[in-house]
PDB file of C-alpha atoms in Angstrom:
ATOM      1  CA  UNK A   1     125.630 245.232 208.303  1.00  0.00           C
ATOM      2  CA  UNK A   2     125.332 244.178 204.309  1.00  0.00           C
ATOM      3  CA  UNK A   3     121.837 244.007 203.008  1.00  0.00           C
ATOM      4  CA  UNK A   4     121.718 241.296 199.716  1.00  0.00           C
ATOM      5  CA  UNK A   5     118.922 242.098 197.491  1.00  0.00           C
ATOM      6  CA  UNK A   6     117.615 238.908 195.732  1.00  0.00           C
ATOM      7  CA  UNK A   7     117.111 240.206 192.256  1.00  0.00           C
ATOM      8  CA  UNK A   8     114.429 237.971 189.928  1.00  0.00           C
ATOM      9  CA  UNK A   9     112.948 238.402 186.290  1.00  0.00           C
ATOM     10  CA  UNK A  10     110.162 240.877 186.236  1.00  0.00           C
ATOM     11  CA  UNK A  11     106.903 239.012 186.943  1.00  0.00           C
ATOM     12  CA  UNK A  12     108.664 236.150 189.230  1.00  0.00           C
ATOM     13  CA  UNK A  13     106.386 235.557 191.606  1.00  0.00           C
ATOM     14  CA  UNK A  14     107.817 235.457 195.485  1.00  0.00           C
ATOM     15  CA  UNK A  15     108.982 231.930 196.642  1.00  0.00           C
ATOM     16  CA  UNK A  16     109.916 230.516 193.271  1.00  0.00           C
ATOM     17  CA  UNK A  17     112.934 229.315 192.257  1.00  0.00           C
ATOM     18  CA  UNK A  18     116.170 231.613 191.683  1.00  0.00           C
ATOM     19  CA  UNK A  19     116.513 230.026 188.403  1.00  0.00           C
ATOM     20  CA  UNK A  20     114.999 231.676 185.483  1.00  0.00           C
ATOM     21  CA  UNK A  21     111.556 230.859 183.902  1.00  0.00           C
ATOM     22  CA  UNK A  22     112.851 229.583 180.559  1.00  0.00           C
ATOM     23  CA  UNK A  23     114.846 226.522 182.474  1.00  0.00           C
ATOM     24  CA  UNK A  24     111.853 225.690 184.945  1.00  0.00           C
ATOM     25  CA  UNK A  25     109.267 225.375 182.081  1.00  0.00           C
ATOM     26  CA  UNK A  26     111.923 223.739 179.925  1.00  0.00           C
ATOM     27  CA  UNK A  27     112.214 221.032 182.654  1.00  0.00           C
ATOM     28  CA  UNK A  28     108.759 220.817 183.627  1.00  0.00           C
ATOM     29  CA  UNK A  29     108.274 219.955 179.905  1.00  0.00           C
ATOM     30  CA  UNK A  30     111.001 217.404 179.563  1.00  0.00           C
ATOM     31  CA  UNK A  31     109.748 215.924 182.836  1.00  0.00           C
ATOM     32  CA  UNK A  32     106.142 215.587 182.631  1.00  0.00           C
ATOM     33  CA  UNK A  33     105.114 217.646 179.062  1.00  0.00           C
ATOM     34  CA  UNK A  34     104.254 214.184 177.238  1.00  0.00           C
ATOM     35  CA  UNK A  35     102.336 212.320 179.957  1.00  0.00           C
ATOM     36  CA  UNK A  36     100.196 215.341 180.601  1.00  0.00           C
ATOM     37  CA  UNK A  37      99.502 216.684 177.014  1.00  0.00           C
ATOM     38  CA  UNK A  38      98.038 212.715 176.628  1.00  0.00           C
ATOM     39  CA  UNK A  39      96.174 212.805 179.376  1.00  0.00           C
ATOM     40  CA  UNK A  40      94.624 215.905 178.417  1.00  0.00           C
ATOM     41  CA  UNK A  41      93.696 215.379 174.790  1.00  0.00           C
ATOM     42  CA  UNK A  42      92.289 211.822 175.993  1.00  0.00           C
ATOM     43  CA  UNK A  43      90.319 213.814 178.316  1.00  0.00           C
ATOM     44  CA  UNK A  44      89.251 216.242 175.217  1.00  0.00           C
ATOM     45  CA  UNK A  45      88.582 213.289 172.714  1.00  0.00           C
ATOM     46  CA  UNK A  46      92.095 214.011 170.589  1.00  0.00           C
ATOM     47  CA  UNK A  47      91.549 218.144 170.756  1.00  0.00           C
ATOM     48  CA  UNK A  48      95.541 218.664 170.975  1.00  0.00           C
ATOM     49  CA  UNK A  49      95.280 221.899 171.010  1.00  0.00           C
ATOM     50  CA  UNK A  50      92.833 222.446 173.623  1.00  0.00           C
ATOM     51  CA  UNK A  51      95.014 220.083 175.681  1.00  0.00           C
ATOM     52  CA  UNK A  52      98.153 221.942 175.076  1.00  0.00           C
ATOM     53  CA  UNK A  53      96.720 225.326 176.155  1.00  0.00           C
ATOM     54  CA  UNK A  54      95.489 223.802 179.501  1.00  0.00           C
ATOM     55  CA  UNK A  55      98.972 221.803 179.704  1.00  0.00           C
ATOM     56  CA  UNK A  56     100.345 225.786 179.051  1.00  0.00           C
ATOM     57  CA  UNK A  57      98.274 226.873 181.782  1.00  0.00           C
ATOM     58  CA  UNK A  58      99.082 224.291 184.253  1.00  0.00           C
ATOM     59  CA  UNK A  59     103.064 224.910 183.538  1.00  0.00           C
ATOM     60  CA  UNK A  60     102.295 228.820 184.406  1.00  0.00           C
ATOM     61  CA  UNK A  61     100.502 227.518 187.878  1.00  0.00           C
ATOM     62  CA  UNK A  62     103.598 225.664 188.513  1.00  0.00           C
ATOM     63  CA  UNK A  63     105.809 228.501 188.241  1.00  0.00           C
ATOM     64  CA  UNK A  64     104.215 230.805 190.405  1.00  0.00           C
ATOM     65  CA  UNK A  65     103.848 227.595 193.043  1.00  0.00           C
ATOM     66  CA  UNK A  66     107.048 226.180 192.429  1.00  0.00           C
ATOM     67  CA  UNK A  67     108.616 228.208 195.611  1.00  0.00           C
ATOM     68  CA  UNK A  68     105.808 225.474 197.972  1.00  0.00           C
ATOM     69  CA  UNK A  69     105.731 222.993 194.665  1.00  0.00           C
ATOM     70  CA  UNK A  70     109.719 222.281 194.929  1.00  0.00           C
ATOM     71  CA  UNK A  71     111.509 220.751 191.646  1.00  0.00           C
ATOM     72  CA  UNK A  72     111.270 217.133 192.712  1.00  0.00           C
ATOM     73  CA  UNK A  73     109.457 214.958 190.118  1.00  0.00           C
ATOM     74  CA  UNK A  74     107.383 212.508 193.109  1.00  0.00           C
ATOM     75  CA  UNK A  75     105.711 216.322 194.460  1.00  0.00           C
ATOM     76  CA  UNK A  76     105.461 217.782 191.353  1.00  0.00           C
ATOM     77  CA  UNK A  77     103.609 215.010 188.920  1.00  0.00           C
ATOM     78  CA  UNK A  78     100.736 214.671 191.142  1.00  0.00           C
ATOM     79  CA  UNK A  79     100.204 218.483 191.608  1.00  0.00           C
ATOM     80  CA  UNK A  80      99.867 219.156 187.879  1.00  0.00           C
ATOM     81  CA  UNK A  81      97.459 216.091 187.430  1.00  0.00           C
ATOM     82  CA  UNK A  82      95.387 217.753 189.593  1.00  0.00           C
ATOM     83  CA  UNK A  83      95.406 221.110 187.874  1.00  0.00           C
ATOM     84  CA  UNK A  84      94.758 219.743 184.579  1.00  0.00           C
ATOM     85  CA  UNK A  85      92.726 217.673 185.747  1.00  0.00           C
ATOM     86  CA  UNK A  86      91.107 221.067 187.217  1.00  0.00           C
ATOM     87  CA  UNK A  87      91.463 223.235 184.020  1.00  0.00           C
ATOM     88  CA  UNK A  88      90.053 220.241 182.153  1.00  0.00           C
ATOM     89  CA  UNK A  89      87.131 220.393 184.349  1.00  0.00           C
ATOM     90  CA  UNK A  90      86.570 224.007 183.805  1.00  0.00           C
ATOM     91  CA  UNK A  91      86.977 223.865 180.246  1.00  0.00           C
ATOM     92  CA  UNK A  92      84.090 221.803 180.110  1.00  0.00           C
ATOM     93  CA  UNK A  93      81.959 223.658 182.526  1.00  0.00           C
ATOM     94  CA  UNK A  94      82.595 226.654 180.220  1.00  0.00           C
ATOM     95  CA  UNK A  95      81.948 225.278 176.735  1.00  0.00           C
ATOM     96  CA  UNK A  96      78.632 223.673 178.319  1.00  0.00           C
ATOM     97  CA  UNK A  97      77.508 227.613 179.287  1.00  0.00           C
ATOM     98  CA  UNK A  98      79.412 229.043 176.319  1.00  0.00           C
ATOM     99  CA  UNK A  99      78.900 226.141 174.040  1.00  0.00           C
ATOM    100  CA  UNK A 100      80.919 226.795 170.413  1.00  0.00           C
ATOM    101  CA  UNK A 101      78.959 227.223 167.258  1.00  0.00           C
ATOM    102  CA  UNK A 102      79.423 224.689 164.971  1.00  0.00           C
ATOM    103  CA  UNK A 103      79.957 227.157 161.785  1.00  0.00           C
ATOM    104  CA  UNK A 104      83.331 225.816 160.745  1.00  0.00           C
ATOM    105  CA  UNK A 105      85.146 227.673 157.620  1.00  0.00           C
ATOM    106  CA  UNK A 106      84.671 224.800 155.518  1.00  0.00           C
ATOM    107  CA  UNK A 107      80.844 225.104 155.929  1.00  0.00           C
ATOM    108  CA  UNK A 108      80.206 228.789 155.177  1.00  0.00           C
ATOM    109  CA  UNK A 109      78.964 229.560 152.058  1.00  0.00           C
ATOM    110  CA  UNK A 110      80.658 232.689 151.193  1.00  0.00           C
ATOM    111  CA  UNK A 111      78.931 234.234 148.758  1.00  0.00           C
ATOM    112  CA  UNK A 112      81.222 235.978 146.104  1.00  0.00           C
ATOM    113  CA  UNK A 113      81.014 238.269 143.025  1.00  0.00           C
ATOM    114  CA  UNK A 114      81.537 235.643 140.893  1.00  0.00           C
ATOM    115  CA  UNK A 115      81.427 236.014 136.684  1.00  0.00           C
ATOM    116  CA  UNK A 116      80.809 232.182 136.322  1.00  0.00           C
ATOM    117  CA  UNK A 117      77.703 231.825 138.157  1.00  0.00           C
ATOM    118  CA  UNK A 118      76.233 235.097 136.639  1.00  0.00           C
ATOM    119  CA  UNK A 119      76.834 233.388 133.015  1.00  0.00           C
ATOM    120  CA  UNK A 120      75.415 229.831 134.081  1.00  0.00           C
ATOM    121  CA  UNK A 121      72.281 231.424 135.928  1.00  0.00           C
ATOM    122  CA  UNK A 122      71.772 233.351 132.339  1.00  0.00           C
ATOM    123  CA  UNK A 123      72.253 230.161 130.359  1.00  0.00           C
ATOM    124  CA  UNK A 124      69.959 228.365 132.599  1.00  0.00           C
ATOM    125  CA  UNK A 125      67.081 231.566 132.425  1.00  0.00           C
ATOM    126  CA  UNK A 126      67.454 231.199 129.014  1.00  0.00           C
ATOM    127  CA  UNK A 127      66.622 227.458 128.493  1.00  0.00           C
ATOM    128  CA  UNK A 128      63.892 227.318 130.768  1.00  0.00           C
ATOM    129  CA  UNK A 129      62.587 230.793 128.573  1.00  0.00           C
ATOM    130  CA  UNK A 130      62.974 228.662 125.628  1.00  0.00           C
ATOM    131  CA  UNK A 131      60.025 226.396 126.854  1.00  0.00           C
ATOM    132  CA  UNK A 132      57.361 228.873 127.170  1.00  0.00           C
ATOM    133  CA  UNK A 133      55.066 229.886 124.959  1.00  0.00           C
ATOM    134  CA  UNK A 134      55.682 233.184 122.947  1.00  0.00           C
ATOM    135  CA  UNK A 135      52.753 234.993 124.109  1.00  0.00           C
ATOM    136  CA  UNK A 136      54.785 234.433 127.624  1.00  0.00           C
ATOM    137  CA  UNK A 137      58.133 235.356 126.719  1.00  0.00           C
ATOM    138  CA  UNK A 138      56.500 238.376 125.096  1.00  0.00           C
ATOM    139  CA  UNK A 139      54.893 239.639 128.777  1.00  0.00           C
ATOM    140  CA  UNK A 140      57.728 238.690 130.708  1.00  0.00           C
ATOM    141  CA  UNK A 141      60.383 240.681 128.447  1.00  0.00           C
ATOM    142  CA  UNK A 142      58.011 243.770 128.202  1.00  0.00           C
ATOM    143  CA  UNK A 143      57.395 243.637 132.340  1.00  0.00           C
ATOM    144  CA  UNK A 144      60.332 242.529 134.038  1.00  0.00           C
ATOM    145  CA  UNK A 145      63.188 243.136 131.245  1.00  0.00           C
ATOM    146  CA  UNK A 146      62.402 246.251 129.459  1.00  0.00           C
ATOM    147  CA  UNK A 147      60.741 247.506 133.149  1.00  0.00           C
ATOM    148  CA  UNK A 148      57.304 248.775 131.429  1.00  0.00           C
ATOM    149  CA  UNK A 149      53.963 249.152 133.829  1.00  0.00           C
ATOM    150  CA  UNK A 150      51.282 247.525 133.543  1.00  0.00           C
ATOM    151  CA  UNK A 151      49.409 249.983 131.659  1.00  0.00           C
ATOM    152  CA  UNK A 152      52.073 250.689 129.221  1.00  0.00           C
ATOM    153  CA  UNK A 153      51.931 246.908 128.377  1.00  0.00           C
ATOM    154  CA  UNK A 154      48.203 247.057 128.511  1.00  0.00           C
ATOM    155  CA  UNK A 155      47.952 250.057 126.077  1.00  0.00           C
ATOM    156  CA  UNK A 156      51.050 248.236 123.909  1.00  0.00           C
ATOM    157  CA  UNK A 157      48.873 245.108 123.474  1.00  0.00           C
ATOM    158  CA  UNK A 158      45.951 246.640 123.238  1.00  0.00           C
ATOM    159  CA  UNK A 159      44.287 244.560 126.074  1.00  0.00           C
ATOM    160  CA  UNK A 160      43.023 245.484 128.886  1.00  0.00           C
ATOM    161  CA  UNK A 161      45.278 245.769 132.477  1.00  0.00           C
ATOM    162  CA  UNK A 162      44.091 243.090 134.176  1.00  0.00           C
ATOM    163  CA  UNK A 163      44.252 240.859 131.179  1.00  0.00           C
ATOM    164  CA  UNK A 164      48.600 241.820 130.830  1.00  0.00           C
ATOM    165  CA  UNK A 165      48.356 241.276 135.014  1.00  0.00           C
ATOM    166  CA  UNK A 166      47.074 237.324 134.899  1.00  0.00           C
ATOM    167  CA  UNK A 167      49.246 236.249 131.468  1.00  0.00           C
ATOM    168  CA  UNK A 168      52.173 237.924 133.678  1.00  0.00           C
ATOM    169  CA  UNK A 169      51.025 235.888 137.038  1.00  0.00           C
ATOM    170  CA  UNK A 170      50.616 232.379 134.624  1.00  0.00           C
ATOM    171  CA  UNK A 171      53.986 233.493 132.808  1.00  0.00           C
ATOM    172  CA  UNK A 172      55.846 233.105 136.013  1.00  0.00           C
ATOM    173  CA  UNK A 173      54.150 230.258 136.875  1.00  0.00           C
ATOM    174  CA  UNK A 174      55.308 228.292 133.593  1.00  0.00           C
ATOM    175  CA  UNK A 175      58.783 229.566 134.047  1.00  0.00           C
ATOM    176  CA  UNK A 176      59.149 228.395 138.056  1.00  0.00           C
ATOM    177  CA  UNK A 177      58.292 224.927 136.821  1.00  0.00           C
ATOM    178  CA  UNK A 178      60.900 225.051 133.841  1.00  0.00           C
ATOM    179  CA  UNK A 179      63.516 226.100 136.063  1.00  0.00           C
ATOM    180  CA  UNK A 180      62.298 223.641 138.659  1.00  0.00           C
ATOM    181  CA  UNK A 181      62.724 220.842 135.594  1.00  0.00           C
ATOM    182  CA  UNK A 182      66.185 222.089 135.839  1.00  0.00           C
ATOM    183  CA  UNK A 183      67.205 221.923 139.718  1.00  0.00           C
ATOM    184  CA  UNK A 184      66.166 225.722 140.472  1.00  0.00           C
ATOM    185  CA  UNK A 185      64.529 226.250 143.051  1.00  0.00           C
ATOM    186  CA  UNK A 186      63.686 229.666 145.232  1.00  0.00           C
TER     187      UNK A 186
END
């Protein structure tokens, strides 16, 4: 007595085909590819390339069914409606549990070390530093630019600390509404 091995492709599922993967999906494609990617992307509002992963997915079902499924176009057309109509169905019951963000490359602000902005931020400071008064240009360079104290401005200007405190406080105040003249805003 001979025994005959049947010898298939690694992965080939029991009752498919003898024919190799490449030619099945190739003709499953040819056959039905077209009508099914439509119906899918209709189904996904014109997401093609949702619809041709789940018409990918269905082609995979076929192949490991295709030993019950058969080759013949009337048994097989039907069959993968239903699965992508299926994998359709999941697809939505997954994005409604999972839904996707909506942060889309386009809309991210991606913030980068950038010379330009540095230089128009400075010429910008600079006009709206133009419209205050000395006296305030004076307390803001001494506090926040040259990084003194309080009481080394206080003891500079001979005034007292609270005094160098509420011109700093009304300093600020005058230059948030000259940068706010020019469309800065915290």
């Amino acid at each position: 007595m001979t025994l005959v091995a049947e010898v298939r492709p690694t992965g080939t599922p029991a009752g498919t085909p003898t024919g190799d993967a490449e030619t099945f999906v190739r003709t499953v494609y040819a056959q039905h590819g077209g009508v099914l990617l439509g119906y899918a992307a209709r189904r996904l509002r014109g997401d093609w390339h949702r619809a041709e992963d789940i018409l990918q997915e269905a082609v995979v079902r076929a192949w490991s069914h295709a030993g019950a499924l058969g080759t013949a176009p009337e048994t097989m057309r039907p069959w993968l409606f239903t699965v992508v109509r299926n994998l359709l169905i999941d697809d939505h019951r997954a994005r409604a549990l999972r839904p996707v963000t909506a942060d889309a490359l386009e809309d991210t602000d991606v913030p980068v070390a950038d010379e330009v902005n540095r230089l128009l931020t400075g010429h910008v400071v600079t006009e709206a530093l133009g419209d205050l008064t000395e006296r305030q240009r004076e307390i803001l360079r001494l506090v926040y630019f040259d990084g003194s104290s309080v009481a080394e401005v206080a003891e500079l200007l001979g005034v007292p600390e609270g005094t160098v405190k509420s011109r700093t406080y009304y300093a600020v105040r005058a230059l948030h509404r000259a940068l706010a003249a020019r469309g800065v805003h915290r």
